[in-house]
PDB file of C-alpha atoms in Angstrom:
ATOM      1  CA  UNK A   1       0.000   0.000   0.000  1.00 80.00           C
ATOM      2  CA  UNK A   2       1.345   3.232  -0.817  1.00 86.00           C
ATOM      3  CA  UNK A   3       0.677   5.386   1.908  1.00 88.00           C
ATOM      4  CA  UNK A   4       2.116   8.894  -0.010  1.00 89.00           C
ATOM      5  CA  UNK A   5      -0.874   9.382  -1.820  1.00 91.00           C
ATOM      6  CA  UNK A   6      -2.395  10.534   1.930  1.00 93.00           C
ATOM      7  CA  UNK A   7       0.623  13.137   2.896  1.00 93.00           C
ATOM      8  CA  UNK A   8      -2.231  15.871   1.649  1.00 93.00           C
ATOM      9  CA  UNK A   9      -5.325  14.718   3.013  1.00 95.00           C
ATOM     10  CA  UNK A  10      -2.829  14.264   6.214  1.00 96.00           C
ATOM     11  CA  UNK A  11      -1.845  17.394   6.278  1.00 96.00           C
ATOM     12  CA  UNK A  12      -5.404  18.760   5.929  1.00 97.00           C
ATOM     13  CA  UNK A  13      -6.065  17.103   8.583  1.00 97.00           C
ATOM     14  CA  UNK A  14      -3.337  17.759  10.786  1.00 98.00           C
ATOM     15  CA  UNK A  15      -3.516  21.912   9.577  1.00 98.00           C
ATOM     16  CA  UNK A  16      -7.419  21.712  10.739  1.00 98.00           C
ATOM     17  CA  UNK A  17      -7.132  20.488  14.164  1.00 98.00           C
ATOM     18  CA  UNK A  18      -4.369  22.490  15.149  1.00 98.00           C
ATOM     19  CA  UNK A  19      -6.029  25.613  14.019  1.00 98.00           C
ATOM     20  CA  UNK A  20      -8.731  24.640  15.764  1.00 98.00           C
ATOM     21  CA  UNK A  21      -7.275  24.064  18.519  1.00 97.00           C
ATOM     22  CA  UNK A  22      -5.421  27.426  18.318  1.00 98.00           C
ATOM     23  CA  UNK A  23      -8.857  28.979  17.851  1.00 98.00           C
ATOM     24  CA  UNK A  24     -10.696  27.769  20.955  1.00 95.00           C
ATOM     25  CA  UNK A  25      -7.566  28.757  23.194  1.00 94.00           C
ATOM     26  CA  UNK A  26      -8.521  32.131  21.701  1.00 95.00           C
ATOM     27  CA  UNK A  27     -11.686  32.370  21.742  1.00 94.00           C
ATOM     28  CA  UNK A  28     -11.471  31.093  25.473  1.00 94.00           C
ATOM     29  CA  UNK A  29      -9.501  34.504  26.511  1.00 92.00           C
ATOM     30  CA  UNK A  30     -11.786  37.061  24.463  1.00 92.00           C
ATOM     31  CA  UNK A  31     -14.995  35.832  25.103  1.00 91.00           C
ATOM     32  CA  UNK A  32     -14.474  34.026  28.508  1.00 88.00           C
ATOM     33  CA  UNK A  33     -16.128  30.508  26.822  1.00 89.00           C
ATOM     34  CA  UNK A  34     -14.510  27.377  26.962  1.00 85.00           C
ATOM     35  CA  UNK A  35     -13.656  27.624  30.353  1.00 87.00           C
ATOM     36  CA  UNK A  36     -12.227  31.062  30.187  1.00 84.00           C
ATOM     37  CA  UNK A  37      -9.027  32.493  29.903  1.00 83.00           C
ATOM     38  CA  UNK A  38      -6.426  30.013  32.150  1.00 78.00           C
ATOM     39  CA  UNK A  39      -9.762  28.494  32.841  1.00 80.00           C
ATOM     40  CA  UNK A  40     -10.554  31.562  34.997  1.00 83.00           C
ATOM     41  CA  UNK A  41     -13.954  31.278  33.097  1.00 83.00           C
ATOM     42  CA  UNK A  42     -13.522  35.244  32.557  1.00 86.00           C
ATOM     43  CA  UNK A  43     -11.876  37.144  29.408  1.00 89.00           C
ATOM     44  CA  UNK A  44      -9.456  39.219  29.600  1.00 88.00           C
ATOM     45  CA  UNK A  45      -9.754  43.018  29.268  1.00 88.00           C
ATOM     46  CA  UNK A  46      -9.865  44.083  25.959  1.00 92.00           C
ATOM     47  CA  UNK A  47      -6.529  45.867  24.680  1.00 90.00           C
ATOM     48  CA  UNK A  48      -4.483  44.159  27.543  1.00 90.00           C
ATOM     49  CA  UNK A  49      -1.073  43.472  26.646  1.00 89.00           C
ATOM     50  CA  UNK A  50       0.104  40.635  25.696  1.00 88.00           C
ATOM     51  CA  UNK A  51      -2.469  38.460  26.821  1.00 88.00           C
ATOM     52  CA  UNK A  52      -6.066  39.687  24.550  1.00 93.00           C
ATOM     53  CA  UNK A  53      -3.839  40.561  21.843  1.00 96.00           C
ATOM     54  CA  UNK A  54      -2.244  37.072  21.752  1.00 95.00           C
ATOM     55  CA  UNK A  55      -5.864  35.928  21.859  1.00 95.00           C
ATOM     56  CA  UNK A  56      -6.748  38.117  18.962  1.00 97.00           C
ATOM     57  CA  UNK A  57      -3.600  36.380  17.070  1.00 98.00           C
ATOM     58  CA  UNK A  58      -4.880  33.177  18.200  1.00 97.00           C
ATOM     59  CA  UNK A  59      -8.080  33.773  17.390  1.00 98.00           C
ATOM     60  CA  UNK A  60      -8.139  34.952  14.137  1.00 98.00           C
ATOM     61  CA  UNK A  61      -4.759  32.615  13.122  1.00 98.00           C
ATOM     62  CA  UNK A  62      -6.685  29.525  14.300  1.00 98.00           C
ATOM     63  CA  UNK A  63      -9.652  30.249  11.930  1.00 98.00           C
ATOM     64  CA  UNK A  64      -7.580  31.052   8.687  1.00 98.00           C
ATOM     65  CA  UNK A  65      -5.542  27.917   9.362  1.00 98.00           C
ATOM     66  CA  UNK A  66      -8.796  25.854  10.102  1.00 98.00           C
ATOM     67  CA  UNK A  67     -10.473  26.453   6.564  1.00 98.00           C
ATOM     68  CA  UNK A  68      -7.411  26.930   4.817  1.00 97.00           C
ATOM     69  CA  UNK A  69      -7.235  30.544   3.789  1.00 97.00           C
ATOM     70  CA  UNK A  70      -3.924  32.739   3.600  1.00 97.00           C
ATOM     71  CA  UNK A  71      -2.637  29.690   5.362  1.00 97.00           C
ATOM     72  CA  UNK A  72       1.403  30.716   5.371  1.00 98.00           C
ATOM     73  CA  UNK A  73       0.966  33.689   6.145  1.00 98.00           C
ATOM     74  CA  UNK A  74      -1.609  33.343   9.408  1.00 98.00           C
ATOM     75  CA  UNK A  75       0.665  30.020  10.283  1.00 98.00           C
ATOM     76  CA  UNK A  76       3.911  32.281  10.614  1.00 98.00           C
ATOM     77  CA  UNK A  77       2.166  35.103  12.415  1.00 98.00           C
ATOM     78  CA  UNK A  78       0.744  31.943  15.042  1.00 98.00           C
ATOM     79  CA  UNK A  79       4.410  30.346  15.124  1.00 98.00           C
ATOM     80  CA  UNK A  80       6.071  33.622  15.452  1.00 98.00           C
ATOM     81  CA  UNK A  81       3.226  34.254  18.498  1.00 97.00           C
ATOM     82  CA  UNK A  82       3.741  31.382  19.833  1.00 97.00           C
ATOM     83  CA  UNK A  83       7.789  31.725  19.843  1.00 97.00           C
ATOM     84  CA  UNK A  84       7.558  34.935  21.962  1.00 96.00           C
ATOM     85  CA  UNK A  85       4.758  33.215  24.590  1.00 95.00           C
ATOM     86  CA  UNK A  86       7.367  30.995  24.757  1.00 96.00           C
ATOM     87  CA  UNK A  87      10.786  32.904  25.292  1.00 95.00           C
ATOM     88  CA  UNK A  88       9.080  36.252  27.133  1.00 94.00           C
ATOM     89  CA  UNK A  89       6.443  34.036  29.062  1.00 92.00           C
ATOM     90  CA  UNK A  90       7.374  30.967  30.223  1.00 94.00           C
ATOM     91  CA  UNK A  91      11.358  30.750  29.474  1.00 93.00           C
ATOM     92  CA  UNK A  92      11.652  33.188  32.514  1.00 94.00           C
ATOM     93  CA  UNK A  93      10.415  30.577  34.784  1.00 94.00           C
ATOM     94  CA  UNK A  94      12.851  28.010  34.086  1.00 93.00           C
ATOM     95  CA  UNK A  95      14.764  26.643  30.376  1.00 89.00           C
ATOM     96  CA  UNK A  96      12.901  22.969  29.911  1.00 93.00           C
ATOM     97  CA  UNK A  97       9.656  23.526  28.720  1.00 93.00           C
ATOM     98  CA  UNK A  98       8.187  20.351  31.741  1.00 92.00           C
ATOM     99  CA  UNK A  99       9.431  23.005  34.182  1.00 94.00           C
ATOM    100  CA  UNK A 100       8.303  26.278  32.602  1.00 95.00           C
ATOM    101  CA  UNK A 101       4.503  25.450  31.876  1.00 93.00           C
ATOM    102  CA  UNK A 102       6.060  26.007  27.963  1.00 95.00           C
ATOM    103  CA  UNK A 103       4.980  22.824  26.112  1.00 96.00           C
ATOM    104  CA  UNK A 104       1.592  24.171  24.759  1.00 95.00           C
ATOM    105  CA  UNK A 105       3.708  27.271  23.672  1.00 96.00           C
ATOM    106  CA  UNK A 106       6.284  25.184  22.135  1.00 97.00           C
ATOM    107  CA  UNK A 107       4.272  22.437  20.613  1.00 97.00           C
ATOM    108  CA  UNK A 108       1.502  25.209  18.642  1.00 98.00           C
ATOM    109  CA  UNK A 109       4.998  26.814  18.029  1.00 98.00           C
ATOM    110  CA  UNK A 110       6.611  23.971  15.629  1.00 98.00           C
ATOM    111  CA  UNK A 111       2.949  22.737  15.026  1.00 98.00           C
ATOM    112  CA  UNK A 112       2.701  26.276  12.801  1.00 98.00           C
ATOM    113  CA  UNK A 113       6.079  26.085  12.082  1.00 98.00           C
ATOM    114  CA  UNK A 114       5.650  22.715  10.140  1.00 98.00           C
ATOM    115  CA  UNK A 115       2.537  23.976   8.101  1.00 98.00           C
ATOM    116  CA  UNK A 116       4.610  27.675   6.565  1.00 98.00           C
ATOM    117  CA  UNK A 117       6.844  24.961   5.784  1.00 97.00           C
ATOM    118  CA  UNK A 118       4.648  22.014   4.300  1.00 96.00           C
ATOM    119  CA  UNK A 119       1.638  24.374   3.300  1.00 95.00           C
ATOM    120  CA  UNK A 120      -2.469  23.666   4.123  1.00 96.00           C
ATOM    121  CA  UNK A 121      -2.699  20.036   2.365  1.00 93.00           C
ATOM    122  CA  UNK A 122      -5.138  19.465  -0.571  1.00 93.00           C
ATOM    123  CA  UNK A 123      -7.962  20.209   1.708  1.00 95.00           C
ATOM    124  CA  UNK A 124      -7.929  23.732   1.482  1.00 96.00           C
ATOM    125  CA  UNK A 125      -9.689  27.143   0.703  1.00 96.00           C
ATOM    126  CA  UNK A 126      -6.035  28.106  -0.683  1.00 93.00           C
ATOM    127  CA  UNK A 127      -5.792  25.088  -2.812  1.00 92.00           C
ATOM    128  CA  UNK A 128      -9.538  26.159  -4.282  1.00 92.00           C
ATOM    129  CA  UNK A 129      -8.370  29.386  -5.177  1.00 92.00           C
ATOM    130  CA  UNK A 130      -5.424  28.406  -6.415  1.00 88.00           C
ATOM    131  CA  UNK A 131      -7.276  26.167  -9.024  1.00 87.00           C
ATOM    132  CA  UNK A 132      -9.850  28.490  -9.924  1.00 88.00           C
ATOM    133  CA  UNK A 133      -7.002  31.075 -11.084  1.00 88.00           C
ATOM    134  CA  UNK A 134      -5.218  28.183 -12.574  1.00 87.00           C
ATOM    135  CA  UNK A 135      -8.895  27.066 -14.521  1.00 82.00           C
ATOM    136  CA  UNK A 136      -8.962  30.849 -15.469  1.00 72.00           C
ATOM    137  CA  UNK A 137      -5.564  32.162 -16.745  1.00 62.00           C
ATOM    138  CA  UNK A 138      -5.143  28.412 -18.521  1.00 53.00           C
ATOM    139  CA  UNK A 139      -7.788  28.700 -20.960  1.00 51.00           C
ATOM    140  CA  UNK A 140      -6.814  32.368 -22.303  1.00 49.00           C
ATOM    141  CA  UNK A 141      -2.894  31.044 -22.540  1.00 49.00           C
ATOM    142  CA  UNK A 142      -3.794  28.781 -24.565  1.00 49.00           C
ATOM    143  CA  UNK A 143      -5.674  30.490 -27.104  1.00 50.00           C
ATOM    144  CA  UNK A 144      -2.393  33.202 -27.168  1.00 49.00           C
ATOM    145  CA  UNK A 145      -0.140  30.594 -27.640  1.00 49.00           C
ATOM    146  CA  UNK A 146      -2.026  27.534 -30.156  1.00 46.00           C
ATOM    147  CA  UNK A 147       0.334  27.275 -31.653  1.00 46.00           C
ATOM    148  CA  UNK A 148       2.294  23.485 -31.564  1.00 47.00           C
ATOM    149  CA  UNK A 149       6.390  24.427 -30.699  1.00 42.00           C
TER     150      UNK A 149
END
């Protein structure tokens, strides 16, 4: 069984989870649902720094990622995010992520990391794009250059 023929379906699947994930941690903070912000069951005030802008990162990140749209670009802002949680945050309080309270930080961190790198998967609102202004600019090529070389 050939099991590269799933790599994009995989990837789909592992870019939608992880956004979602990323979007329920921020919709936790600004809205107070989920359980709240560090399960406080409260937001946080709006404009507070870092904390309801990281949840406006996360927030709006998480949902790009989760359909697919402007993936790179939302991924890198999340990873980037998620680096400076990590080294302002929680590197502070000790190096090893175990002793720091880090690994969430860390793991969203390479999780975005991997998908600037990889890109959304064929399962995405990129992808359909992508397509349609392939499907578009093919057919008017074509009839510029008919031509056989």
């Amino acid at each position: 069984m050939n099991l590269d023929r799933l790599n994009g379906p995989a990837l789909s699947l592992f870019r939608m989870v992880i956004g979602l994930l990323f979007l329920c941690h921020g919709l936790s903070s600004l809205f107070g649902v989920l359980g709240g912000a560090r399960g406080t069951g409260e937001s946080l005030p709006v404009g507070q720094w870092p904390g309801w802008w990281a949840a406006l990162i996360q927030a709006v990140c998480g949902a790009l990622v989760l359909v697919g749209l402007l993936t790179r670009p939302a991924a890198l802002l999340a990873s980037g995010s998620m680096a400076y949680a990590y080294f302002i945050v929680h590197q502070p309080d000790g190096l090893l992520p175990i002793h720091n309270g880090g690994e969430l930080a860390a793991l969203f961190c390479w999780a975005f990391a991997l998908v600037v790198v990889l890109g959304p998967g064929s399962w995405a609102v990129d992808r359909l794009i992508g397509r349609r202004r392939a499907g578009v600019a093919t057919p008017a090529a074509a009839g510029r250059n008919s031509v056989p070389a």
